[in-house]
Amino acid sequence: MKDLASKTVAAPLSRYAPFRRAGDIVYFSGIIAADPSTMRIIKGYSDLPLEARKLAGEIGEMSSDLKDGPIAAQSWWILNSLRLTVEAAGGTLNDVVKLTQFFRNLRDFPIYNRIRATFFESPPASTVVQVSELLPTPETLLEVEAVAHIPLARGPGG
């Protein structure tokens, strides 16, 4: 087994590896919507890069954007971070075979699911769990962990 890190993947917020390879299987640590450059939780569309806001669902109407913005922005941030981390491991999102999604509120799942569909051509096996709290703050609405099958020949550390 190898712990792997990458210059293209943000450093974890605590002491753990962003992913770990065991043969052709790569396990990805849970990802939350935290901007490592500011150490702040993503709270809404305004925290996303301009080009990502429309992809995440921003429509420019205050009532909708304020209601859906926090979970939509966190969903986009997390799935984009997962994409970058999977690529650093030598794979693509098509290599992801399992997602586990931890929600503070299961009512947020439909918004997350809509955004997930923009990242995955066909979704991997999936488990959705509601939890009472996520680290590091109450503003954290979602955490996603993943497992991928990335043959050693394609990934680093092989």
PDB file of N, CA and C in Angstrom, residues 27-32 96-104 123-131 142-148:
ATOM      1  N   TYR A  27      -8.332   4.315  -2.678  1.00  0.00           N
ATOM      2  CA  TYR A  27      -9.295   4.804  -1.700  1.00  0.00           C
ATOM      3  C   TYR A  27      -9.051   6.294  -1.495  1.00  0.00           C
ATOM      4  N   PHE A  28     -10.098   7.084  -1.639  1.00  0.00           N
ATOM      5  CA  PHE A  28      -9.990   8.534  -1.505  1.00  0.00           C
ATOM      6  C   PHE A  28     -10.612   8.969  -0.188  1.00  0.00           C
ATOM      7  N   SER A  29      -9.877   9.784   0.555  1.00  0.00           N
ATOM      8  CA  SER A  29     -10.395  10.325   1.808  1.00  0.00           C
ATOM      9  C   SER A  29     -11.618  11.182   1.533  1.00  0.00           C
ATOM     10  N   GLY A  30     -12.440  11.356   2.556  1.00  0.00           N
ATOM     11  CA  GLY A  30     -13.606  12.223   2.419  1.00  0.00           C
ATOM     12  C   GLY A  30     -13.187  13.637   2.050  1.00  0.00           C
ATOM     13  N   ILE A  31     -13.940  14.232   1.148  1.00  0.00           N
ATOM     14  CA  ILE A  31     -13.667  15.595   0.685  1.00  0.00           C
ATOM     15  C   ILE A  31     -14.823  16.478   1.120  1.00  0.00           C
ATOM     16  N   ILE A  32     -14.484  17.617   1.701  1.00  0.00           N
ATOM     17  CA  ILE A  32     -15.487  18.629   2.034  1.00  0.00           C
ATOM     18  C   ILE A  32     -15.217  19.861   1.180  1.00  0.00           C
ATOM     19  N   VAL A  96     -14.153   5.709 -10.984  1.00  0.00           N
ATOM     20  CA  VAL A  96     -14.753   5.661  -9.648  1.00  0.00           C
ATOM     21  C   VAL A  96     -15.847   4.599  -9.647  1.00  0.00           C
ATOM     22  N   VAL A  97     -15.725   3.648  -8.716  1.00  0.00           N
ATOM     23  CA  VAL A  97     -16.691   2.550  -8.650  1.00  0.00           C
ATOM     24  C   VAL A  97     -17.660   2.679  -7.478  1.00  0.00           C
ATOM     25  N   LYS A  98     -17.340   3.548  -6.508  1.00  0.00           N
ATOM     26  CA  LYS A  98     -18.184   3.667  -5.313  1.00  0.00           C
ATOM     27  C   LYS A  98     -18.040   5.053  -4.724  1.00  0.00           C
ATOM     28  N   LEU A  99     -19.170   5.661  -4.397  1.00  0.00           N
ATOM     29  CA  LEU A  99     -19.209   6.922  -3.661  1.00  0.00           C
ATOM     30  C   LEU A  99     -19.982   6.707  -2.370  1.00  0.00           C
ATOM     31  N   THR A 100     -19.503   7.316  -1.300  1.00  0.00           N
ATOM     32  CA  THR A 100     -20.282   7.402  -0.071  1.00  0.00           C
ATOM     33  C   THR A 100     -20.445   8.881   0.219  1.00  0.00           C
ATOM     34  N   GLN A 101     -21.710   9.323   0.331  1.00  0.00           N
ATOM     35  CA  GLN A 101     -22.019  10.730   0.529  1.00  0.00           C
ATOM     36  C   GLN A 101     -22.657  10.917   1.892  1.00  0.00           C
ATOM     37  N   PHE A 102     -22.092  11.813   2.667  1.00  0.00           N
ATOM     38  CA  PHE A 102     -22.581  12.103   4.013  1.00  0.00           C
ATOM     39  C   PHE A 102     -23.224  13.489   3.995  1.00  0.00           C
ATOM     40  N   PHE A 103     -24.519  13.549   4.287  1.00  0.00           N
ATOM     41  CA  PHE A 103     -25.280  14.800   4.268  1.00  0.00           C
ATOM     42  C   PHE A 103     -25.694  15.189   5.671  1.00  0.00           C
ATOM     43  N   ARG A 104     -25.674  16.478   5.946  1.00  0.00           N
ATOM     44  CA  ARG A 104     -26.276  16.974   7.182  1.00  0.00           C
ATOM     45  C   ARG A 104     -27.796  16.903   7.072  1.00  0.00           C
ATOM     46  N   PRO A 123     -23.532   7.170 -12.987  1.00  0.00           N
ATOM     47  CA  PRO A 123     -23.071   7.227 -11.604  1.00  0.00           C
ATOM     48  C   PRO A 123     -22.552   5.883 -11.104  1.00  0.00           C
ATOM     49  N   PRO A 124     -21.538   5.920 -10.251  1.00  0.00           N
ATOM     50  CA  PRO A 124     -21.026   4.688  -9.650  1.00  0.00           C
ATOM     51  C   PRO A 124     -21.981   4.188  -8.566  1.00  0.00           C
ATOM     52  N   ALA A 125     -21.665   3.025  -8.016  1.00  0.00           N
ATOM     53  CA  ALA A 125     -22.405   2.541  -6.852  1.00  0.00           C
ATOM     54  C   ALA A 125     -22.359   3.641  -5.798  1.00  0.00           C
ATOM     55  N   SER A 126     -23.415   3.743  -5.014  1.00  0.00           N
ATOM     56  CA  SER A 126     -23.532   4.916  -4.159  1.00  0.00           C
ATOM     57  C   SER A 126     -24.251   4.589  -2.859  1.00  0.00           C
ATOM     58  N   THR A 127     -23.771   5.188  -1.788  1.00  0.00           N
ATOM     59  CA  THR A 127     -24.444   5.133  -0.498  1.00  0.00           C
ATOM     60  C   THR A 127     -24.626   6.560  -0.017  1.00  0.00           C
ATOM     61  N   VAL A 128     -25.818   6.870   0.471  1.00  0.00           N
ATOM     62  CA  VAL A 128     -26.131   8.197   0.996  1.00  0.00           C
ATOM     63  C   VAL A 128     -26.501   8.032   2.462  1.00  0.00           C
ATOM     64  N   VAL A 129     -25.868   8.836   3.315  1.00  0.00           N
ATOM     65  CA  VAL A 129     -26.071   8.740   4.756  1.00  0.00           C
ATOM     66  C   VAL A 129     -26.323  10.137   5.308  1.00  0.00           C
ATOM     67  N   GLN A 130     -27.300  10.250   6.199  1.00  0.00           N
ATOM     68  CA  GLN A 130     -27.481  11.514   6.912  1.00  0.00           C
ATOM     69  C   GLN A 130     -26.740  11.421   8.231  1.00  0.00           C
ATOM     70  N   VAL A 131     -25.998  12.474   8.558  1.00  0.00           N
ATOM     71  CA  VAL A 131     -25.243  12.530   9.808  1.00  0.00           C
ATOM     72  C   VAL A 131     -25.644  13.790  10.569  1.00  0.00           C
ATOM     73  N   LEU A 142     -21.844  18.646   3.486  1.00  0.00           N
ATOM     74  CA  LEU A 142     -21.663  17.432   2.701  1.00  0.00           C
ATOM     75  C   LEU A 142     -20.211  16.994   2.752  1.00  0.00           C
ATOM     76  N   GLU A 143     -19.998  15.691   2.772  1.00  0.00           N
ATOM     77  CA  GLU A 143     -18.664  15.103   2.610  1.00  0.00           C
ATOM     78  C   GLU A 143     -18.818  13.895   1.695  1.00  0.00           C
ATOM     79  N   VAL A 144     -17.873  13.742   0.770  1.00  0.00           N
ATOM     80  CA  VAL A 144     -17.935  12.637  -0.187  1.00  0.00           C
ATOM     81  C   VAL A 144     -16.615  11.884  -0.159  1.00  0.00           C
ATOM     82  N   GLU A 145     -16.691  10.568  -0.024  1.00  0.00           N
ATOM     83  CA  GLU A 145     -15.501   9.730  -0.165  1.00  0.00           C
ATOM     84  C   GLU A 145     -15.730   8.786  -1.333  1.00  0.00           C
ATOM     85  N   ALA A 146     -14.632   8.275  -1.880  1.00  0.00           N
ATOM     86  CA  ALA A 146     -14.740   7.479  -3.103  1.00  0.00           C
ATOM     87  C   ALA A 146     -13.752   6.325  -3.104  1.00  0.00           C
ATOM     88  N   VAL A 147     -14.069   5.335  -3.928  1.00  0.00           N
ATOM     89  CA  VAL A 147     -13.180   4.215  -4.223  1.00  0.00           C
ATOM     90  C   VAL A 147     -13.130   4.113  -5.743  1.00  0.00           C
ATOM     91  N   ALA A 148     -11.922   3.917  -6.275  1.00  0.00           N
ATOM     92  CA  ALA A 148     -11.765   3.805  -7.732  1.00  0.00           C
ATOM     93  C   ALA A 148     -10.908   2.600  -8.081  1.00  0.00           C
TER      94      ALA A 148
END
